[in-house]
mmCIF file of C-alpha atoms in Angstrom:
data_model
loop_
_atom_site.group_PDB
_atom_site.id
_atom_site.type_symbol
_atom_site.label_atom_id
_atom_site.label_comp_id
_atom_site.label_asym_id
_atom_site.label_seq_id
_atom_site.Cartn_x
_atom_site.Cartn_y
_atom_site.Cartn_z
ATOM 1 C CA MET R 1469 2.975 -20.151 62.833
ATOM 2 C CA ALA R 1470 4.544 -22.966 60.893
ATOM 3 C CA GLN R 1471 8.298 -22.775 60.625
ATOM 4 C CA ILE R 1472 9.425 -22.881 57.010
ATOM 5 C CA HIS R 1473 12.639 -24.858 56.675
ATOM 6 C CA GLY R 1474 13.298 -23.871 53.102
ATOM 7 C CA HIS R 1475 12.023 -21.882 50.147
ATOM 8 C CA THR R 1476 13.551 -22.117 46.696
ATOM 9 C CA HIS R 1477 12.562 -20.879 43.298
ATOM 10 C CA ASN R 1478 14.030 -22.383 40.167
ATOM 11 C CA HIS R 1479 14.103 -20.161 37.086
ATOM 12 C CA GLY R 1480 15.726 -22.696 34.800
ATOM 13 C CA HIS R 1481 14.337 -22.901 31.288
ATOM 14 C CA ASP R 1482 12.590 -25.969 29.985
ATOM 15 C CA HIS R 1483 14.891 -26.888 27.130
ATOM 16 C CA ALA R 1484 12.615 -29.660 25.991
ATOM 17 C CA ARG R 1485 9.788 -27.265 25.350
ATOM 18 C CA THR R 1486 11.517 -23.988 24.403
ATOM 19 C CA GLN R 1487 13.567 -23.223 21.338
ATOM 20 C CA GLY R 1488 17.279 -22.475 21.052
ATOM 21 C CA ALA R 1489 18.690 -19.552 19.042
ATOM 22 C CA PRO R 1490 18.761 -21.369 15.651
ATOM 23 C CA ALA R 1491 15.160 -22.526 16.100
ATOM 24 C CA VAL R 1492 14.039 -19.009 17.102
ATOM 25 C CA GLU R 1493 15.594 -17.553 13.954
ATOM 26 C CA TYR R 1494 13.994 -20.236 11.801
ATOM 27 C CA ILE R 1495 10.550 -19.712 13.355
ATOM 28 C CA ASN R 1496 10.774 -15.926 12.925
ATOM 29 C CA ARG R 1497 11.663 -16.395 9.230
ATOM 30 C CA ALA R 1498 8.818 -18.885 8.852
ATOM 31 C CA PHE R 1499 6.324 -16.395 10.296
ATOM 32 C CA LYS R 1500 7.544 -13.565 8.035
ATOM 33 C CA LEU R 1501 7.537 -15.688 4.888
ATOM 34 C CA GLY R 1502 4.136 -17.138 5.738
ATOM 35 C CA ILE R 1503 2.662 -13.668 6.282
ATOM 36 C CA ILE R 1504 4.026 -12.313 2.982
ATOM 37 C CA LEU R 1505 2.884 -15.300 0.909
ATOM 38 C CA ASN R 1506 -0.580 -15.359 2.435
ATOM 39 C CA LEU R 1507 -1.076 -11.597 2.067
ATOM 40 C CA ILE R 1508 -0.339 -11.867 -1.648
ATOM 41 C CA PHE R 1509 -2.676 -14.826 -1.983
ATOM 42 C CA VAL R 1510 -5.470 -13.078 -0.035
ATOM 43 C CA ALA R 1511 -5.356 -10.129 -2.434
ATOM 44 C CA VAL R 1512 -5.417 -12.390 -5.513
ATOM 45 C CA GLU R 1513 -8.174 -14.633 -4.149
ATOM 46 C CA PHE R 1514 -10.440 -11.798 -3.024
ATOM 47 C CA LEU R 1515 -10.119 -9.928 -6.324
ATOM 48 C CA ALA R 1516 -10.835 -13.094 -8.288
ATOM 49 C CA GLY R 1517 -13.877 -13.861 -6.127
ATOM 50 C CA LEU R 1518 -15.136 -10.300 -6.479
ATOM 51 C CA ILE R 1519 -14.732 -10.300 -10.259
ATOM 52 C CA ILE R 1520 -16.475 -13.632 -10.864
ATOM 53 C CA GLY R 1521 -18.915 -13.405 -7.916
ATOM 54 C CA SER R 1522 -17.684 -16.498 -6.043
ATOM 55 C CA VAL R 1523 -18.632 -16.539 -2.359
ATOM 56 C CA ALA R 1524 -16.382 -19.564 -1.824
ATOM 57 C CA LEU R 1525 -13.354 -17.597 -2.988
ATOM 58 C CA MET R 1526 -14.254 -14.404 -1.118
ATOM 59 C CA SER R 1527 -15.077 -16.362 2.051
ATOM 60 C CA ASP R 1528 -11.830 -18.275 1.838
ATOM 61 C CA ALA R 1529 -9.982 -14.978 1.251
ATOM 62 C CA GLY R 1530 -11.577 -13.567 4.409
ATOM 63 C CA HIS R 1531 -10.514 -16.624 6.333
ATOM 64 C CA ASN R 1532 -6.996 -16.422 4.909
ATOM 65 C CA LEU R 1533 -6.827 -12.783 5.962
ATOM 66 C CA SER R 1534 -7.674 -13.850 9.513
ATOM 67 C CA ASP R 1535 -4.816 -16.327 9.239
ATOM 68 C CA VAL R 1536 -2.454 -13.513 8.234
ATOM 69 C CA ILE R 1537 -3.556 -11.565 11.318
ATOM 70 C CA SER R 1538 -3.107 -14.704 13.424
ATOM 71 C CA LEU R 1539 0.398 -15.263 12.073
ATOM 72 C CA ALA R 1540 1.313 -11.633 12.771
ATOM 73 C CA LEU R 1541 -0.021 -11.815 16.335
ATOM 74 C CA ALA R 1542 1.729 -15.130 16.956
ATOM 75 C CA MET R 1543 5.030 -13.720 15.679
ATOM 76 C CA PHE R 1544 4.596 -10.655 17.921
ATOM 77 C CA ALA R 1545 3.893 -12.823 20.981
ATOM 78 C CA PHE R 1546 6.795 -15.109 20.068
ATOM 79 C CA SER R 1547 9.052 -12.056 20.194
ATOM 80 C CA LEU R 1548 7.572 -10.685 23.439
ATOM 81 C CA ALA R 1549 7.975 -14.052 25.164
ATOM 82 C CA ARG R 1550 11.742 -13.793 24.751
ATOM 83 C CA GLN R 1551 12.105 -10.386 26.385
ATOM 84 C CA LYS R 1552 14.022 -10.376 29.656
ATOM 85 C CA PRO R 1553 12.150 -10.045 32.973
ATOM 86 C CA SER R 1554 11.912 -6.589 34.524
ATOM 87 C CA SER R 1555 10.871 -5.136 37.870
ATOM 88 C CA ARG R 1556 7.331 -4.717 36.520
ATOM 89 C CA TYR R 1557 7.196 -7.990 34.584
ATOM 90 C CA THR R 1558 9.142 -10.358 36.808
ATOM 91 C CA TYR R 1559 8.435 -13.323 34.518
ATOM 92 C CA GLY R 1560 8.932 -11.239 31.397
ATOM 93 C CA ARG R 1561 6.077 -11.045 28.885
ATOM 94 C CA LYS R 1562 5.750 -14.771 28.344
ATOM 95 C CA LYS R 1563 2.012 -14.759 29.074
ATOM 96 C CA SER R 1564 1.436 -12.751 25.883
ATOM 97 C CA THR R 1565 1.644 -16.060 24.001
ATOM 98 C CA VAL R 1566 -1.440 -17.279 25.892
ATOM 99 C CA VAL R 1567 -3.345 -14.054 25.187
ATOM 100 C CA VAL R 1568 -2.511 -14.308 21.476
ATOM 101 C CA SER R 1569 -3.516 -17.967 21.215
ATOM 102 C CA LEU R 1570 -6.910 -17.050 22.702
ATOM 103 C CA ALA R 1571 -7.249 -14.032 20.378
ATOM 104 C CA ASN R 1572 -6.427 -16.179 17.360
ATOM 105 C CA ALA R 1573 -9.071 -18.725 18.274
ATOM 106 C CA CYS R 1574 -11.654 -15.939 18.619
ATOM 107 C CA ILE R 1575 -10.629 -14.423 15.264
ATOM 108 C CA LEU R 1576 -11.212 -17.766 13.575
ATOM 109 C CA LEU R 1577 -14.659 -18.096 15.150
ATOM 110 C CA VAL R 1578 -15.578 -14.639 13.813
ATOM 111 C CA ALA R 1579 -14.391 -15.780 10.373
ATOM 112 C CA VAL R 1580 -16.642 -18.837 10.663
ATOM 113 C CA GLY R 1581 -19.670 -16.613 11.342
ATOM 114 C CA PHE R 1582 -18.863 -14.393 8.356
ATOM 115 C CA ILE R 1583 -18.474 -17.354 5.998
ATOM 116 C CA ILE R 1584 -21.760 -18.944 7.098
ATOM 117 C CA TYR R 1585 -23.619 -15.626 6.680
ATOM 118 C CA GLU R 1586 -22.276 -15.088 3.158
ATOM 119 C CA SER R 1587 -22.944 -18.694 2.166
ATOM 120 C CA ILE R 1588 -26.558 -18.613 3.350
ATOM 121 C CA GLU R 1589 -27.139 -15.438 1.337
ATOM 122 C CA LYS R 1590 -25.798 -17.208 -1.765
ATOM 123 C CA LEU R 1591 -27.992 -20.236 -1.105
ATOM 124 C CA ILE R 1592 -31.058 -17.967 -0.996
ATOM 125 C CA THR R 1593 -30.045 -16.096 -4.147
ATOM 126 C CA PRO R 1594 -27.674 -18.359 -6.129
ATOM 127 C CA GLN R 1595 -25.579 -16.683 -8.827
ATOM 128 C CA PRO R 1596 -23.536 -18.076 -11.745
ATOM 129 C CA VAL R 1597 -19.865 -18.748 -10.962
ATOM 130 C CA GLN R 1598 -16.918 -19.312 -13.277
ATOM 131 C CA GLY R 1599 -15.849 -22.742 -12.073
ATOM 132 C CA GLY R 1600 -12.584 -22.728 -14.011
ATOM 133 C CA THR R 1601 -11.350 -19.527 -12.336
ATOM 134 C CA VAL R 1602 -12.367 -20.846 -8.917
ATOM 135 C CA ALA R 1603 -10.366 -24.028 -9.542
ATOM 136 C CA TRP R 1604 -7.238 -22.186 -10.691
ATOM 137 C CA VAL R 1605 -7.221 -19.801 -7.727
ATOM 138 C CA ALA R 1606 -7.852 -22.668 -5.313
ATOM 139 C CA GLY R 1607 -4.937 -24.528 -6.874
ATOM 140 C CA VAL R 1608 -2.636 -21.612 -6.060
ATOM 141 C CA GLY R 1609 -4.083 -21.661 -2.530
ATOM 142 C CA ILE R 1610 -3.168 -25.317 -2.110
ATOM 143 C CA VAL R 1611 0.466 -24.558 -2.927
ATOM 144 C CA VAL R 1612 0.680 -21.465 -0.675
ATOM 145 C CA ASN R 1613 -1.118 -23.031 2.298
ATOM 146 C CA ALA R 1614 0.688 -26.375 2.091
ATOM 147 C CA PHE R 1615 4.075 -24.664 1.897
ATOM 148 C CA THR R 1616 3.255 -22.403 4.866
ATOM 149 C CA ALA R 1617 2.071 -25.402 6.907
ATOM 150 C CA TRP R 1618 5.330 -27.192 6.056
ATOM 151 C CA LEU R 1619 7.305 -24.223 7.441
ATOM 152 C CA PHE R 1620 5.814 -24.835 10.899
ATOM 153 C CA LEU R 1621 5.712 -28.639 10.788
ATOM 154 C CA ARG R 1622 9.089 -29.169 12.473
ATOM 155 C CA HIS R 1623 8.278 -27.075 15.556
ATOM 156 C CA LYS R 1624 4.499 -27.521 15.836
ATOM 157 C CA ASP R 1625 4.720 -29.488 19.106
ATOM 158 C CA SER R 1626 6.928 -26.937 20.882
ATOM 159 C CA ASP R 1627 4.386 -24.116 21.234
ATOM 160 C CA ILE R 1628 0.581 -23.861 21.028
ATOM 161 C CA ASN R 1629 0.849 -20.735 18.833
ATOM 162 C CA ILE R 1630 3.117 -22.519 16.367
ATOM 163 C CA LYS R 1631 0.785 -25.512 16.469
ATOM 164 C CA GLY R 1632 -2.130 -23.170 15.848
ATOM 165 C CA ALA R 1633 -0.371 -21.678 12.816
ATOM 166 C CA TYR R 1634 0.358 -25.166 11.490
ATOM 167 C CA LEU R 1635 -3.239 -26.364 12.012
ATOM 168 C CA HIS R 1636 -4.667 -23.249 10.334
ATOM 169 C CA MET R 1637 -2.483 -23.684 7.285
ATOM 170 C CA ALA R 1638 -3.079 -27.437 7.088
ATOM 171 C CA ALA R 1639 -6.848 -26.886 7.347
ATOM 172 C CA ASP R 1640 -6.640 -24.180 4.681
ATOM 173 C CA THR R 1641 -4.886 -26.627 2.382
ATOM 174 C CA LEU R 1642 -7.770 -29.076 2.731
ATOM 175 C CA VAL R 1643 -10.278 -26.270 2.255
ATOM 176 C CA SER R 1644 -8.537 -25.157 -0.942
ATOM 177 C CA VAL R 1645 -8.698 -28.730 -2.200
ATOM 178 C CA GLY R 1646 -12.462 -28.646 -1.617
ATOM 179 C CA VAL R 1647 -12.819 -25.325 -3.430
ATOM 180 C CA LEU R 1648 -10.769 -26.657 -6.359
ATOM 181 C CA VAL R 1649 -12.985 -29.746 -6.627
ATOM 182 C CA SER R 1650 -16.152 -27.612 -6.523
ATOM 183 C CA GLY R 1651 -14.734 -25.318 -9.221
ATOM 184 C CA VAL R 1652 -14.030 -28.258 -11.510
ATOM 185 C CA ILE R 1653 -17.508 -29.719 -10.939
ATOM 186 C CA ILE R 1654 -19.186 -26.337 -11.519
ATOM 187 C CA SER R 1655 -17.271 -25.799 -14.767
ATOM 188 C CA PHE R 1656 -18.539 -29.133 -16.138
ATOM 189 C CA THR R 1657 -22.043 -29.281 -14.639
ATOM 190 C CA GLY R 1658 -23.117 -25.709 -13.892
ATOM 191 C CA TRP R 1659 -24.178 -26.687 -10.356
ATOM 192 C CA TYR R 1660 -23.667 -23.194 -8.933
ATOM 193 C CA ILE R 1661 -25.194 -24.167 -5.601
ATOM 194 C CA LEU R 1662 -21.954 -26.014 -4.851
ATOM 195 C CA ASP R 1663 -20.196 -22.668 -4.317
ATOM 196 C CA PRO R 1664 -22.117 -21.644 -1.142
ATOM 197 C CA LEU R 1665 -22.258 -25.264 0.027
ATOM 198 C CA ILE R 1666 -18.459 -25.419 -0.098
ATOM 199 C CA GLY R 1667 -18.437 -22.130 1.845
ATOM 200 C CA ILE R 1668 -20.465 -23.793 4.625
ATOM 201 C CA ILE R 1669 -18.196 -26.840 4.599
ATOM 202 C CA ILE R 1670 -15.209 -24.487 4.926
ATOM 203 C CA ALA R 1671 -16.831 -22.919 8.005
ATOM 204 C CA VAL R 1672 -17.445 -26.335 9.595
ATOM 205 C CA VAL R 1673 -13.851 -27.448 8.960
ATOM 206 C CA ILE R 1674 -12.476 -24.222 10.459
ATOM 207 C CA PHE R 1675 -14.751 -24.505 13.504
ATOM 208 C CA PHE R 1676 -13.690 -28.035 14.378
ATOM 209 C CA SER R 1677 -10.012 -27.340 13.714
ATOM 210 C CA THR R 1678 -10.260 -24.303 16.020
ATOM 211 C CA TRP R 1679 -12.273 -25.822 18.874
ATOM 212 C CA GLY R 1680 -9.336 -27.649 20.484
ATOM 213 C CA LEU R 1681 -7.156 -24.539 20.224
ATOM 214 C CA LEU R 1682 -9.910 -22.448 21.824
ATOM 215 C CA LYS R 1683 -10.378 -24.841 24.765
ATOM 216 C CA GLU R 1684 -6.648 -25.053 25.488
ATOM 217 C CA SER R 1685 -6.238 -21.271 25.130
ATOM 218 C CA VAL R 1686 -9.064 -20.598 27.606
ATOM 219 C CA ARG R 1687 -7.558 -23.129 30.023
ATOM 220 C CA LEU R 1688 -4.142 -21.435 29.863
ATOM 221 C CA ALA R 1689 -5.642 -17.946 30.137
ATOM 222 C CA LEU R 1690 -7.397 -19.019 33.353
ATOM 223 C CA ASP R 1691 -4.111 -20.440 34.713
ATOM 224 C CA GLY R 1692 -5.382 -23.997 34.379
ATOM 225 C CA VAL R 1693 -2.999 -26.928 34.310
ATOM 226 C CA PRO R 1694 -1.631 -27.240 30.740
ATOM 227 C CA SER R 1695 -2.724 -30.291 28.771
ATOM 228 C CA GLY R 1696 -0.186 -33.085 28.928
ATOM 229 C CA ILE R 1697 0.486 -32.532 32.635
ATOM 230 C CA ASP R 1698 -1.373 -34.728 35.135
ATOM 231 C CA PRO R 1699 -1.465 -33.073 38.593
ATOM 232 C CA GLY R 1700 -2.011 -36.446 40.264
ATOM 233 C CA ALA R 1701 1.002 -37.916 38.512
ATOM 234 C CA VAL R 1702 3.095 -34.860 39.456
ATOM 235 C CA HIS R 1703 2.060 -35.286 43.097
ATOM 236 C CA ASP R 1704 2.959 -38.979 43.058
ATOM 237 C CA SER R 1705 6.287 -38.293 41.327
ATOM 238 C CA ILE R 1706 7.290 -35.780 43.991
ATOM 239 C CA MET R 1707 6.298 -38.207 46.739
ATOM 240 C CA ALA R 1708 8.359 -40.957 45.093
ATOM 241 C CA SER R 1709 11.416 -38.736 44.608
ATOM 242 C CA ASP R 1710 12.541 -39.115 48.241
ATOM 243 C CA PRO R 1711 11.272 -41.457 50.988
ATOM 244 C CA ARG R 1712 11.688 -38.649 53.530
ATOM 245 C CA ILE R 1713 8.782 -36.738 51.951
ATOM 246 C CA ARG R 1714 5.689 -37.423 54.075
ATOM 247 C CA ASP R 1715 3.168 -35.347 52.185
ATOM 248 C CA VAL R 1716 2.753 -32.890 49.300
ATOM 249 C CA HIS R 1717 0.060 -30.215 49.621
ATOM 250 C CA HIS R 1718 -0.817 -26.719 48.418
ATOM 251 C CA LEU R 1719 0.198 -27.983 44.988
ATOM 252 C CA HIS R 1720 -0.450 -25.439 42.240
ATOM 253 C CA ILE R 1721 0.479 -25.786 38.563
ATOM 254 C CA TRP R 1722 -0.078 -23.045 35.990
ATOM 255 C CA PRO R 1723 1.341 -21.777 32.665
ATOM 256 C CA LEU R 1724 3.881 -18.978 32.474
ATOM 257 C CA SER R 1725 3.476 -19.059 28.704
ATOM 258 C CA THR R 1726 2.404 -21.509 26.041
ATOM 259 C CA THR R 1727 5.737 -23.328 26.479
ATOM 260 C CA GLU R 1728 6.702 -22.955 30.144
ATOM 261 C CA THR R 1729 4.972 -24.206 33.270
ATOM 262 C CA ALA R 1730 5.314 -23.122 36.906
ATOM 263 C CA LEU R 1731 4.636 -25.001 40.138
ATOM 264 C CA THR R 1732 4.450 -24.224 43.828
ATOM 265 C CA ALA R 1733 4.091 -26.823 46.572
ATOM 266 C CA HIS R 1734 4.579 -27.464 50.272
ATOM 267 C CA LEU R 1735 6.551 -30.594 51.146
ATOM 268 C CA THR R 1736 6.111 -32.150 54.578
ATOM 269 C CA ILE R 1737 9.396 -33.911 55.328
ATOM 270 C CA ALA R 1738 10.859 -36.018 58.142
ATOM 271 C CA GLU R 1739 12.351 -34.173 61.116
ATOM 272 C CA ASP R 1740 15.864 -35.378 60.307
ATOM 273 C CA ALA R 1741 15.655 -34.684 56.562
ATOM 274 C CA ALA R 1742 17.889 -32.088 54.904
ATOM 275 C CA PRO R 1743 15.531 -29.678 53.065
ATOM 276 C CA GLY R 1744 18.076 -28.878 50.359
ATOM 277 C CA GLU R 1745 18.592 -32.522 49.407
ATOM 278 C CA VAL R 1746 14.860 -33.248 49.368
ATOM 279 C CA LYS R 1747 14.061 -30.261 47.175
ATOM 280 C CA SER R 1748 16.925 -31.030 44.809
ATOM 281 C CA LYS R 1749 15.555 -34.519 44.157
ATOM 282 C CA ALA R 1750 12.027 -33.193 43.732
ATOM 283 C CA LYS R 1751 13.197 -30.647 41.146
ATOM 284 C CA GLU R 1752 14.913 -33.347 39.128
ATOM 285 C CA VAL R 1753 11.618 -35.218 38.907
ATOM 286 C CA LEU R 1754 9.749 -32.039 37.976
ATOM 287 C CA ARG R 1755 12.195 -31.262 35.164
ATOM 288 C CA ASP R 1756 11.483 -34.707 33.719
ATOM 289 C CA VAL R 1757 7.776 -33.833 33.370
ATOM 290 C CA GLY R 1758 8.465 -30.395 31.832
ATOM 291 C CA ILE R 1759 8.204 -28.161 34.926
ATOM 292 C CA CYS R 1760 11.352 -26.109 35.478
ATOM 293 C CA HIS R 1761 9.923 -23.098 37.320
ATOM 294 C CA ALA R 1762 9.372 -24.688 40.739
ATOM 295 C CA THR R 1763 8.922 -22.985 44.100
ATOM 296 C CA LEU R 1764 9.099 -25.511 46.955
ATOM 297 C CA GLU R 1765 8.625 -24.966 50.670
ATOM 298 C CA THR R 1766 9.481 -27.585 53.300
ATOM 299 C CA GLU R 1767 8.024 -28.180 56.735
ATOM 300 C CA THR R 1768 7.988 -30.916 59.344
ATOM 301 C CA PRO R 1769 4.900 -32.875 60.479
ATOM 302 C CA ALA R 1770 4.839 -30.752 63.639
ATOM 303 C CA ASP R 1771 4.817 -27.583 61.541
ATOM 304 C CA ARG R 1772 1.960 -28.960 59.461
ATOM 305 C CA GLU R 1773 -0.205 -29.461 62.539
ATOM 306 C CA CYS R 1774 0.169 -25.759 63.412
ATOM 307 C CA GLU R 1775 -0.357 -24.551 59.855
ATOM 308 C CA CYS R 1776 -3.293 -22.309 59.162
ATOM 309 C CA ASP R 1777 -5.007 -23.357 55.959
ATOM 310 C CA CYS R 1778 -6.166 -20.247 54.083
ATOM 311 C CA GLY R 1779 -7.614 -22.224 51.181
#
């Protein structure tokens, strides 16, 4: 059996990637305000689309409703992630943020399918649309979506759920611009086919804006290395942190949440090296790359030769 010279676990928080109390309060208010504004707009947009028979408006309302659900889920996960660890949840409920980011991506893909279905039906059986009403409602949508996106702009790089909320709202702003333009054109030309065509364009925009979020969410859900962290570079940084480190192996990096990353590794060190000093230097390097939950074990070259590799 290999003798383990040291085992430490660092539960320090990554202050570069997590939010302080003022930021948490701001983000919670942003989520609540965004949900209220978008719920009101969804009701207005859907009723207007239903009254005038606009698939573009009803499709966009359905998509905006999915955004409301996404905002609510993200706010819920944001709250859960800040609950204290317990005997059952020793890391707390931080991983809920990953589950929600994946759920939100799936919700958006379902919305894409619904919009395409409705748009194709309208292409097969086109119906007259009041372009002026479409344009006015879309104009309100531009204001609501742009303002909601602005609420999350400041903190969009601190959390994938916040970034997802920002991207959804920013994409919705562009979509509303497209709907407004189609409404104006329809009111002057009577080209009603533009309504379902804009619906399809909306679906394409949503799909591409969601694809990156979906890939990253799946990666995090499967405990893959978060984007922005290069395992090879982390390995080299640990090796360079102290000349007494001979090797780094059993290196594992995975997300605790959408904002915090954990690492475990075995460090093979020189016989005369002090494990505490070596690990302290390694942790400093890890903090610089955004990893503050580090579990490090040390062993000597002789220990390594006797080590049983279980995969």
